[in-house]
Coordinates of C-alpha atoms and ligand atoms in Angstrom, one line a residue:
X1 CA 256.8 157.2 27.4
X2 CA 257.4 152.9 28.9
X3 CA 260.8 151.5 28.8
X4 CA 260.7 147.8 30.3
X5 CA 257.7 148.4 32.0
X6 CA 258.6 151.5 33.6
X7 CA 257.8 155.4 32.7
X8 CA 260.4 157.2 31.5
X9 CA 260.4 160.7 31.5
X10 CA 261.8 162.9 28.5
X11 CA 264.6 163.9 30.0
X12 CA 265.1 160.0 30.3
X13 CA 264.7 159.3 27.2
X14 CA 266.5 161.6 25.3
X15 CA 269.6 161.7 27.5
X16 CA 269.3 157.3 26.4
X17 CA 269.0 158.1 22.9
X18 CA 271.6 160.4 22.2
X19 CA 273.9 158.4 24.5
X20 CA 273.5 154.7 23.2
X21 CA 275.6 155.7 20.4
X22 CA 278.6 156.1 21.7
X23 CA 277.9 152.4 24.2
X24 CA 280.5 150.3 22.7
X25 CA 280.9 147.8 25.6
X26 CA 278.7 146.8 28.6
X27 CA 281.5 148.4 30.6
X28 CA 281.6 151.7 28.5
X29 CA 277.4 151.8 29.1
X30 CA 277.8 151.6 32.8
X31 CA 281.3 153.7 33.0
X32 CA 278.2 156.7 31.4
X33 CA 276.2 155.8 33.1
X34 CA 277.8 155.6 36.6
X35 CA 279.4 159.1 36.0
X36 CA 275.8 160.5 34.8
X37 CA 273.9 159.3 37.6
X38 CA 276.0 156.9 40.1
X39 CA 274.8 153.6 39.0
X40 CA 277.7 150.8 38.5
X41 CA 275.5 148.2 37.3
X42 CA 272.8 149.9 35.1
X43 CA 273.7 147.4 32.7
X44 CA 274.3 143.6 33.2
X45 CA 274.9 142.2 29.9
X46 CA 275.0 143.3 25.8
X47 CA 271.6 141.7 25.6
X48 CA 270.3 144.5 28.0
X49 CA 271.7 146.8 25.8
X50 CA 270.9 145.3 22.4
X51 CA 267.2 145.5 24.0
X52 CA 267.2 149.1 25.4
X53 CA 268.6 150.1 21.6
X54 CA 265.5 148.0 20.2
X55 CA 262.9 149.7 22.7
X56 CA 264.1 152.9 21.9
X57 CA 263.5 152.4 18.1
X58 CA 259.8 151.6 18.7
X59 CA 260.3 147.4 19.1
X60 CA 258.6 146.7 22.3
X61 CA 259.7 143.9 24.2
X62 CA 257.2 142.3 26.0
X63 CA 258.0 142.3 29.9
X64 CA 256.3 139.8 31.6
X65 CA 253.6 141.2 34.0
X66 CA 254.1 139.4 37.8
X67 CA 251.9 139.1 40.8
X68 CA 251.3 142.3 42.5
X69 CA 250.4 139.7 45.9
X70 CA 252.4 137.5 45.6
X71 CA 255.4 140.4 46.1
X72 CA 253.3 142.0 48.7
X73 CA 253.4 144.7 46.2
X74 CA 252.6 148.4 47.9
X75 CA 254.9 151.2 46.4
X76 CA 255.4 154.2 48.9
X77 CA 254.8 157.2 47.6
X78 CA 257.2 160.1 47.1
X79 CA 255.7 162.5 48.9
X80 CA 255.4 160.1 52.3
X81 CA 259.3 158.9 51.7
X82 CA 260.3 163.0 51.8
X83 CA 258.2 163.2 54.8
X84 CA 260.7 160.4 56.5
X85 CA 263.8 160.8 55.0
X86 CA 262.9 164.3 56.7
X87 CA 262.3 163.7 59.9
X88 CA 264.9 161.1 60.0
X89 CA 267.6 164.3 58.7
X90 CA 265.5 166.3 62.0
X91 CA 266.4 164.1 64.1
X92 CA 270.1 164.3 63.2
X93 CA 270.9 160.7 61.0
X94 CA 273.2 161.5 58.9
X95 CA 274.4 158.4 56.8
X96 CA 277.3 157.5 54.8
X97 CA 276.3 154.1 54.0
X98 CA 272.3 153.5 52.5
X99 CA 270.4 150.1 52.4
X100 CA 267.0 149.7 50.9
X101 CA 266.5 145.8 50.8
X102 CA 263.6 145.4 49.0
X103 CA 263.6 148.9 47.0
X104 CA 260.8 148.4 44.4
X105 CA 260.8 152.0 42.2
X106 CA 263.5 153.9 44.3
X107 CA 261.3 156.5 45.9
X108 CA 263.4 155.6 49.2
X109 CA 265.8 156.3 47.4
X110 CA 265.2 159.3 45.0
X111 CA 264.5 161.0 49.1
X112 CA 267.8 160.1 50.4
X113 CA 269.3 161.4 47.4
X114 CA 267.4 164.8 47.9
X115 CA 267.5 164.1 51.6
X116 CA 271.3 163.6 52.6
X117 CA 274.4 165.3 51.4
X118 CA 277.1 162.8 53.4
X119 CA 276.0 159.6 51.6
X120 CA 278.3 157.6 49.7
X121 CA 276.9 154.1 49.1
X122 CA 273.6 152.8 48.4
X123 CA 272.1 149.4 48.0
X124 CA 268.7 148.4 46.3
X125 CA 267.8 145.2 45.7
X126 CA 264.7 144.0 44.2
X127 CA 263.3 141.0 43.0
X128 CA 260.6 143.0 40.5
X129 CA 263.0 143.5 37.3
X130 CA 260.8 146.2 36.0
X131 CA 261.0 148.0 39.4
X132 CA 264.8 147.5 39.3
X133 CA 264.3 149.6 35.5
X134 CA 262.4 152.3 37.4
X135 CA 264.5 152.9 40.3
X136 CA 267.9 153.5 37.6
X137 CA 265.7 155.6 35.6
X138 CA 264.6 157.5 38.0
X139 CA 267.5 158.0 39.7
X140 CA 269.2 158.8 36.1
X141 CA 266.2 161.2 36.2
X142 CA 267.4 163.2 39.7
X143 CA 270.1 163.8 38.5
X144 CA 269.4 164.7 34.9
X145 CA 267.5 167.6 36.8
X146 CA 269.2 168.1 39.3
X147 CA 272.8 168.0 37.6
X148 CA 275.3 169.8 41.1
X149 CA 273.5 166.9 43.0
X150 CA 276.9 164.3 44.6
X151 CA 276.8 161.5 43.1
X152 CA 276.8 158.8 45.9
X153 CA 277.8 155.1 44.1
X154 CA 274.6 153.1 43.2
X155 CA 273.9 149.5 43.1
X156 CA 270.5 148.7 42.0
X157 CA 270.9 144.9 42.3
X158 CA 268.1 142.5 41.2
X159 CA 268.1 139.6 43.2
X160 CA 265.5 138.1 46.1
X161 CA 266.6 139.8 49.0
X162 CA 266.5 136.1 50.6
X163 CA 269.1 135.1 47.7
X164 CA 271.6 138.3 48.4
X165 CA 274.2 138.3 49.9
X166 CA 274.8 141.0 52.6
X167 CA 279.0 140.1 52.9
X168 CA 279.5 141.9 50.4
X169 CA 278.1 144.8 51.8
X170 CA 279.2 144.5 55.3
X171 CA 283.1 144.7 53.9
X172 CA 282.4 148.1 52.9
X173 CA 280.5 149.6 56.5
X174 CA 283.2 149.8 59.0
X175 CA 282.8 152.2 61.1
X176 CA 280.5 154.3 58.6
X177 CA 277.5 155.6 59.5
X178 CA 274.7 152.6 58.5
X179 CA 271.2 153.4 57.3
X180 CA 268.8 151.1 55.9
X181 CA 264.8 152.0 55.0
X182 CA 261.9 151.3 53.0
X183 CA 259.0 149.0 53.3
X184 CA 259.4 145.5 53.1
X185 CA 256.7 143.3 51.5
X186 CA 253.2 143.3 52.4
X187 CA 252.1 139.4 52.8
X188 CA 252.2 136.7 55.3
X189 CA 254.1 133.1 54.8
X190 CA 250.7 131.9 54.7
X191 CA 249.1 133.4 51.9
X192 CA 252.4 132.6 49.6
X193 CA 251.5 129.3 50.9
X194 CA 248.1 129.8 49.2
X195 CA 249.0 130.6 45.9
X196 CA 252.3 128.6 46.0
X197 CA 254.4 131.2 45.8
X198 CA 258.4 130.7 46.5
X199 CA 258.8 133.9 47.2
X200 CA 260.3 132.7 51.3
X201 CA 262.6 132.6 52.9
X202 CA 264.7 129.6 53.6
X203 CA 263.8 129.1 56.9
X204 CA 260.3 129.2 56.5
X205 CA 259.8 127.7 60.2
X206 CA 261.7 130.5 61.4
X207 CA 259.7 131.3 64.7
X208 CA 260.3 127.9 65.2
X209 CA 256.7 126.5 66.5
X210 CA 256.4 123.0 66.4
X211 CA 253.4 121.0 65.5
X212 CA 250.3 121.8 64.6
X213 CA 251.3 125.5 65.2
X214 CA 253.5 125.8 63.1
X215 CA 250.7 124.2 60.3
X216 CA 249.0 127.4 61.9
X217 CA 248.1 130.7 62.4
X218 CA 251.0 130.1 64.8
X219 CA 253.4 129.7 62.3
X220 CA 252.5 132.6 59.8
X221 CA 254.6 135.9 59.6
X222 CA 254.7 138.1 58.0
X223 CA 257.6 138.2 55.5
X224 CA 258.8 142.3 56.5
X225 CA 258.8 140.7 60.1
X226 CA 261.5 138.4 58.4
X227 CA 263.2 140.4 56.1
X228 CA 263.3 143.1 59.4
X229 CA 265.1 140.6 61.5
X230 CA 266.9 138.9 59.8
X231 CA 268.5 142.8 58.6
X232 CA 268.6 143.9 62.4
X233 CA 271.1 140.6 62.8
X234 CA 272.8 141.2 60.2
X235 CA 273.8 144.8 60.8
X236 CA 273.3 145.2 64.4
X237 CA 276.6 145.5 65.0
X238 CA 277.1 148.9 62.9
X239 CA 276.8 152.4 63.4
X240 CA 273.5 153.5 62.8
X241 CA 269.6 153.4 62.2
X242 CA 266.8 151.5 60.9
X243 CA 263.5 152.9 59.5
X244 CA 261.1 150.3 58.0
X245 CA 257.1 151.1 57.2
X246 CA 256.0 147.5 58.2
X247 CA 252.5 146.6 59.5
X248 CA 251.7 147.3 62.9
X249 CA 251.7 143.4 63.9
X250 CA 255.3 143.3 62.7
X251 CA 256.4 146.0 65.2
X252 CA 254.3 144.1 67.9
X253 CA 255.8 140.8 67.4
X254 CA 259.5 141.7 66.8
X255 CA 259.1 143.6 70.3
X256 CA 257.4 141.1 71.7
X257 CA 260.3 138.6 70.6
X258 CA 263.0 141.1 71.4
X259 CA 263.9 139.0 74.8
X260 CA 264.5 135.6 72.2
X261 CA 266.2 137.7 69.4
X262 CA 268.5 140.0 72.3
X263 CA 269.2 142.3 68.3
X264 CA 271.2 145.0 70.0
X265 CA 269.0 147.7 69.1
X266 CA 266.7 150.8 71.3
X267 CA 265.2 153.9 70.9
X268 CA 262.1 152.0 69.1
X269 CA 259.5 153.8 68.2
X270 CA 256.6 152.7 66.2
X271 CA 254.8 155.2 64.4
X272 CA 251.5 155.5 63.2
X273 CA 250.7 156.3 59.5
X274 CA 247.1 155.7 57.4
X275 CA 247.7 153.5 54.8
X276 CA 244.0 154.2 53.9
X277 CA 245.4 157.7 52.6
X278 CA 249.0 156.5 51.8
X279 CA 248.4 152.9 50.1
X280 CA 244.3 152.5 49.8
X281 CA 244.8 149.6 51.8
X282 CA 243.2 149.4 55.2
X283 CA 246.0 147.6 56.9
X284 CA 246.9 149.4 60.1
X285 CA 250.9 149.9 59.3
X286 CA 253.4 152.0 61.1
X287 CA 256.8 153.2 60.4
X288 CA 259.2 151.6 62.5
X289 CA 262.7 153.4 63.8
X290 CA 265.3 152.1 66.1
X291 CA 268.6 152.8 66.8
X292 CA 271.3 149.7 66.1
X293 CA 274.8 148.4 67.7
X294 CA 272.8 149.9 71.5
X295 CA 272.1 147.4 74.1
X296 CA 268.4 146.1 73.7
X297 CA 266.0 148.0 74.6
X298 CA 262.6 146.7 76.2
X299 CA 260.2 148.8 74.9
X300 CA 258.6 150.5 72.3
X301 CA 257.1 154.5 72.1
X302 CA 254.1 154.5 70.0
X303 CA 252.9 158.1 68.3
X304 CA 251.6 159.3 65.6
X305 CA 254.0 160.1 62.4
X306 CA 251.9 163.4 60.9
X307 CA 251.3 165.4 64.4
X308 CA 253.8 163.3 66.3
X309 CA 251.8 162.6 69.6
X310 CA 252.6 160.4 72.0
X311 CA 250.0 157.6 72.4
X312 CA 251.3 155.0 75.0
X313 CA 255.0 153.2 75.4
X314 CA 254.5 148.9 74.8
X315 CA 256.9 146.0 76.2
X316 CA 258.0 144.4 78.4
X317 CA 258.8 144.9 82.2
X318 CA 259.0 142.4 84.6
X319 CA 258.9 140.4 82.9
X320 CA 255.7 140.9 81.1
X321 CA 254.7 141.7 77.4
X322 CA 252.2 144.8 77.6
X323 CA 250.1 146.7 75.3
X324 CA 250.4 150.0 77.6
X325 CA 253.6 150.1 80.3
X326 CA 251.6 152.9 82.7
X327 CA 248.8 151.0 83.3
X328 CA 248.7 148.9 86.3
X329 CA 246.2 146.7 86.3
X330 CA 248.4 143.9 85.9
X331 CA 248.0 142.1 88.6
X332 CA 245.8 139.3 87.2
X333 CA 248.9 138.6 84.9
X334 CA 248.8 135.1 85.7
X335 CA 248.4 131.3 84.8
X336 CA 244.7 130.9 83.3
X337 CA 243.4 127.7 85.3
X338 CA 241.5 126.1 82.3
X339 CA 243.0 125.9 78.6
X340 CA 240.9 128.0 76.6
X341 CA 240.2 126.5 73.3
X342 CA 239.8 127.6 69.3
X343 CA 236.7 126.5 67.5
X344 CA 236.3 124.2 64.7
X345 CA 237.9 124.8 61.9
X346 CA 237.1 122.5 58.7
X347 CA 238.0 124.6 55.5
X348 CA 235.1 123.6 54.2
X349 CA 231.9 125.5 54.6
X350 CA 230.5 125.3 51.2
X351 CA 229.5 121.9 52.6
X352 CA 230.2 121.4 56.8
X353 CA 228.4 124.6 57.5
X354 CA 225.1 124.0 57.1
X355 CA 221.1 125.5 58.3
X356 CA 218.2 123.2 59.5
X357 CA 214.0 124.0 58.0
X358 CA 213.2 121.6 60.3
X359 CA 213.0 119.5 57.7
X360 CA 216.1 119.3 55.9
X361 CA 219.5 120.6 55.7
X362 CA 220.5 123.6 53.8
X363 CA 223.6 124.5 52.9
X364 CA 226.1 127.4 51.2
X365 CA 225.7 125.8 47.5
X366 CA 222.0 125.8 47.6
X367 CA 221.3 121.6 48.0
X368 CA 219.0 120.7 50.4
X369 CA 219.6 117.1 51.4
X370 CA 218.9 115.0 55.3
X371 CA 222.0 113.8 57.6
X372 CA 221.4 112.1 60.4
X373 CA 221.0 114.5 63.0
X374 CA 223.0 113.5 65.9
X375 CA 226.2 115.1 63.6
X376 CA 224.4 118.3 62.8
X377 CA 225.3 120.5 66.0
X378 CA 224.2 124.3 66.6
X379 CA 227.4 126.9 65.6
X380 CA 227.7 129.9 66.9
X381 CA 230.6 132.3 65.2
X382 CA 232.5 135.6 66.1
X383 CA 229.8 138.3 65.2
X384 CA 227.0 135.7 67.3
X385 CA 228.8 136.6 70.4
X386 CA 228.5 140.4 70.3
X387 CA 225.7 139.8 73.1
X388 CA 226.8 138.7 77.1
X389 CA 224.1 135.9 76.3
X390 CA 224.3 134.3 73.4
X391 CA 221.2 134.0 71.3
X392 CA 219.5 131.1 69.6
X393 CA 221.1 129.9 66.7
X394 CA 219.9 128.3 62.7
X395 CA 223.3 127.4 62.0
X396 CA 224.6 124.8 62.0
X397 CA 227.8 122.4 61.6
X398 CA 228.8 118.7 60.7
X399 CA 231.2 117.7 63.0
X400 CA 232.7 114.5 62.2
X401 CA 235.0 113.4 64.7
X402 CA 235.2 113.8 68.2
X403 CA 238.7 114.3 68.6
X404 CA 241.6 115.2 66.5
X405 CA 243.1 112.1 64.3
X406 CA 240.3 110.2 64.8
X407 CA 239.8 108.2 61.5
X408 CA 236.7 108.4 60.2
X409 CA 236.3 105.2 58.2
X410 CA 233.4 105.1 60.9
X411 CA 231.2 107.3 58.8
X412 CA 229.5 104.8 56.1
X413 CA 228.1 103.3 59.0
X414 CA 226.3 106.4 58.2
X415 CA 224.4 106.3 54.9
X416 CA 223.0 110.2 54.4
X417 CA 226.0 111.5 55.7
X418 CA 228.4 110.0 53.9
X419 CA 227.2 110.2 50.6
X420 CA 226.6 113.0 51.4
X421 CA 230.4 114.0 51.8
X422 CA 231.3 111.5 49.9
X423 CA 229.9 113.6 46.8
X424 CA 232.1 116.9 47.7
X425 CA 234.4 115.3 48.7
X426 CA 236.6 117.1 46.0
X427 CA 236.2 120.2 48.1
X428 CA 237.7 118.2 51.2
X429 CA 240.7 116.7 49.4
X430 CA 241.5 120.1 47.6
X431 CA 241.5 122.0 50.6
X432 CA 244.8 124.4 51.1
X433 CA 246.0 124.5 54.7
X434 CA 248.9 122.0 55.0
X435 CA 246.8 120.5 58.2
X436 CA 244.9 118.2 56.1
X437 CA 247.7 116.4 54.0
X438 CA 247.9 113.2 54.6
X439 CA 244.7 113.2 57.2
X440 CA 241.2 111.4 56.7
X441 CA 239.0 111.8 54.5
X442 CA 236.3 114.8 56.2
X443 CA 238.6 115.9 59.1
X444 CA 238.3 118.8 61.1
X445 CA 240.5 120.7 64.1
X446 CA 239.6 122.6 66.6
X447 CA 237.4 118.8 68.7
X448 CA 237.7 117.3 71.3
X449 CA 236.3 116.5 74.9
X450 CA 236.1 120.3 75.4
X451 CA 233.8 121.1 71.7
X452 CA 231.1 118.7 73.6
X453 CA 230.8 120.1 77.1
X454 CA 227.1 121.5 77.3
X455 CA 227.9 125.2 78.5
X456 CA 230.5 127.3 77.4
X457 CA 231.8 130.5 77.7
X458 CA 233.3 132.4 75.1
X459 CA 235.1 135.8 73.3
X460 CA 235.3 136.8 69.5
X461 CA 238.8 136.6 68.2
X462 CA 238.1 139.1 65.4
X463 CA 236.0 141.9 67.5
X464 CA 237.8 144.7 69.5
X465 CA 235.8 144.4 72.0
X466 CA 236.3 142.2 76.3
X467 CA 233.1 140.5 77.1
X468 CA 232.4 137.3 77.2
X469 CA 229.5 135.2 76.4
X470 CA 227.7 132.9 77.6
X471 CA 225.5 129.6 75.6
X472 CA 223.9 127.5 76.7
X473 CA 222.7 124.4 75.2
X474 CA 220.3 124.0 72.5
X475 CA 217.8 121.2 71.9
X476 CA 219.9 119.6 74.2
X477 CA 222.9 119.4 72.2
X478 CA 226.3 121.5 73.0
X479 CA 226.7 124.4 71.0
X480 CA 229.8 124.1 68.7
X481 CA 232.0 127.9 68.3
X482 CA 233.7 128.5 65.1
X483 CA 238.0 128.5 64.5
X484 CA 237.5 132.6 65.5
X485 CA 235.9 132.5 69.0
X486 CA 238.2 131.5 71.6
X487 CA 236.3 128.9 74.9
X488 CA 236.3 127.1 78.1
X489 CA 233.6 124.7 78.0
X490 CA 231.5 123.7 81.4
X491 CA 229.5 120.2 82.9
X492 CA 226.8 122.6 84.8
X493 CA 225.5 126.2 84.8
X494 CA 226.1 127.8 87.9
X495 CA 229.9 126.9 87.1
X496 CA 229.9 128.7 83.6
X497 CA 228.3 131.7 85.4
X498 CA 230.9 131.9 88.3
X499 CA 233.2 132.2 85.8
X500 CA 231.6 134.2 83.5
X501 CA 231.0 137.0 86.1
X502 CA 234.4 136.8 87.1
X503 CA 235.3 137.3 83.4
X504 CA 233.3 139.9 82.7
X505 CA 234.9 142.1 85.9
X506 CA 236.3 144.8 85.2
X507 CA 239.5 143.6 86.7
X508 CA 239.9 141.3 83.9
X509 CA 238.1 144.0 81.0
X510 CA 241.1 146.3 82.6
X511 CA 243.5 143.2 81.5
X512 CA 242.8 142.7 78.4
X513 CA 243.2 146.0 77.3
X514 CA 246.4 146.5 78.9
X515 CA 248.1 143.3 77.0
X516 CA 246.1 143.6 73.9
X517 CA 246.7 145.1 70.7
X518 CA 244.4 146.8 69.2
X519 CA 245.7 146.2 65.5
X520 CA 246.3 142.8 65.8
X521 CA 244.2 141.1 63.4
X522 CA 243.0 138.9 66.7
X523 CA 243.6 141.0 69.3
X524 CA 242.4 138.2 71.6
X525 CA 244.1 135.1 71.4
X526 CA 244.9 132.0 73.3
X527 CA 247.6 133.4 74.6
X528 CA 246.5 136.7 76.3
X529 CA 243.2 134.4 77.3
X530 CA 245.7 132.2 78.9
X531 CA 247.2 134.8 81.1
X532 CA 244.4 136.2 83.2
X533 CA 244.7 133.8 86.1
X534 CA 240.7 134.1 87.1
X535 CA 242.0 132.6 91.4
X536 CA 243.0 136.4 91.7
X537 CA 239.9 138.2 89.9
X538 CA 237.8 136.3 92.4
X539 CA 239.8 137.7 95.4
X540 CA 240.1 140.9 94.0
X541 CA 236.6 141.1 93.7
X542 CA 235.7 139.7 97.0
X543 CA 234.8 136.2 96.2
X544 CA 233.7 134.8 99.4
X545 CA 236.5 131.8 100.2
X546 CA 233.8 128.7 99.2
X547 CA 232.9 130.1 95.4
X548 CA 236.9 130.4 95.6
X549 CA 236.8 126.5 95.7
X550 CA 234.4 125.7 93.1
X551 CA 237.4 127.3 91.0
X552 CA 239.7 124.6 91.8
X553 CA 237.6 121.5 91.9
X554 CA 236.2 123.1 88.2
X555 CA 240.3 122.4 87.4
X556 CA 240.5 119.2 89.2
X557 CA 237.7 118.1 86.5
X558 CA 239.3 120.2 83.6
X559 CA 242.6 118.3 84.0
X560 CA 241.2 115.3 85.2
X561 CA 239.9 115.2 81.3
X562 CA 243.1 116.2 79.3
Ligands
SAM601 C1 256.1 147.2 50.1 S1 256.8 146.9 48.4 C2 257.5 148.6 48.6 C3 258.9 148.7 47.9 C4 260.0 149.6 47.8 N1 260.2 149.7 48.9 C5 258.3 151.7 47.9 O1 259.0 151.9 49.8 O2 258.2 152.2 47.5 C6 258.0 146.1 48.8 C7 258.4 145.8 47.4 O3 259.3 144.7 47.6 C8 260.1 143.9 46.3 N2 260.1 142.6 47.0 C9 259.0 141.0 46.9 N3 259.5 140.3 47.1 C10 261.0 140.7 47.9 C11 262.3 140.0 47.7 N4 261.3 138.5 47.7 N5 262.9 139.9 47.0 C12 263.2 141.6 46.8 N6 261.8 142.3 47.1 C13 261.2 141.9 46.7 C14 258.1 143.8 45.7 O4 258.6 143.8 44.6 C15 257.8 145.2 46.3 O5 258.4 146.2 45.0

């Protein structure tokens, strides 16, 4: 049976059908329901009561079907919420006040009701109206079936957590034991941007990234990360605990930012769950838990949620952020003498990624065409970097600028390229990423003098491997990398081979293992690579002095170029 697009049990249906006759006003209806299940705000106004009466009499109100993706909507099954609540109880957690900030259908609230005996008040906040109804009906059903359980005062509020004022809750906590529990939305601000969604915090650049970094990867964050940090900042001084199901990247980012955030938390734990089994998604996620109102601890213990098997401890040690604190290979943790670069970003692969058959170019739209060949460069992607030497590639990319921001009107002088690009101008102008806003037509990013260096050492940011691939020119043209790859460029093969050998040494592999996070979307990032002090690697490898000098020369070459 369904009511307001929420399913209701027979007992809830019969209860409402019988009780509705006695509801004269919102106040009297809410008083009756509060008596039955503890929810103080079951109905917000008279209209809702009239609607429920009509629905119960068989007249259906249409309910707007909201978008699951926009709300990062992955409801936690009751078996998992129950296991989590039971585990918290076993650890001695005994809350009086509970907050479920994005409560969905309310499964965490039900497990809290079922597990903890001293709860006095529960606050559930949820943006989707149909879920607030579902949560209310579920709580009502719980108490109809468990009439002897103590009823805390429960408020289930239909609101965005970004608009919700925590002050009202804060006032009620005092010295009471708090538990913040739940599973905040699994969606990133950039995914929401693509959907033109407004489900974002007001501080959309809360990572405080500047310029291009803010617009590309670095300013990207999971809204669960924002919600978690916001709650820890608001309730950090309360006595109690937090237990949140979040993506592993969220936990890593929070631990990474702890020295800056100075959150008053300790006893940080990351317990890996099987998200395929629990949510039918392939995203690495865990139960993140911590104690509030403690001196900030900068590390997090990782274990398996189901078996409790300890995996490692990650976090900060002597000012360095490590994925495994017991690894002792951080001698080479420093600053790279070279600047690692990300490959070309164009967000228009249908037009920009092409192939050449000896006569004509072809694109992903199935078109065959001719352009001035000076603009077509061989292209390697992450999947082409699996071996230590890059193999010849048929893929090519059109490079429209020599450096970021170059005026592209010069392309008019090249009629074939100009005609080809112009034919697809709408695809360029419809590129979603904000980095292209206000930029010349056909603009690209991740391009500079470094892109045109003949020899490169490249690594994939996507694959879970630590080997570096040597890339040589093809058909007398420098090879470009796409934006899933990172690279350094060199003028001579000798220089490239020397650094390539250092990078593929056991010292670098072990070091990368100790600082990179396997479950990150990008295990290798520019930050990770910039931490490899190649001079130290050369010393550890016992390289001769004159060869180390070569690195110094390289640095001068590099620095003078940029
Ligand atoms: C991952 S689901 C988890 C739901 C529930 N906490 C559970 O564990 O089953 C995330 C929930 O957050 C809700 N949500 C998304 N954006 C929200 C917002 N801005 N404010 C409040 N709730 C939101 C979604 O509708 C969805 O119910």
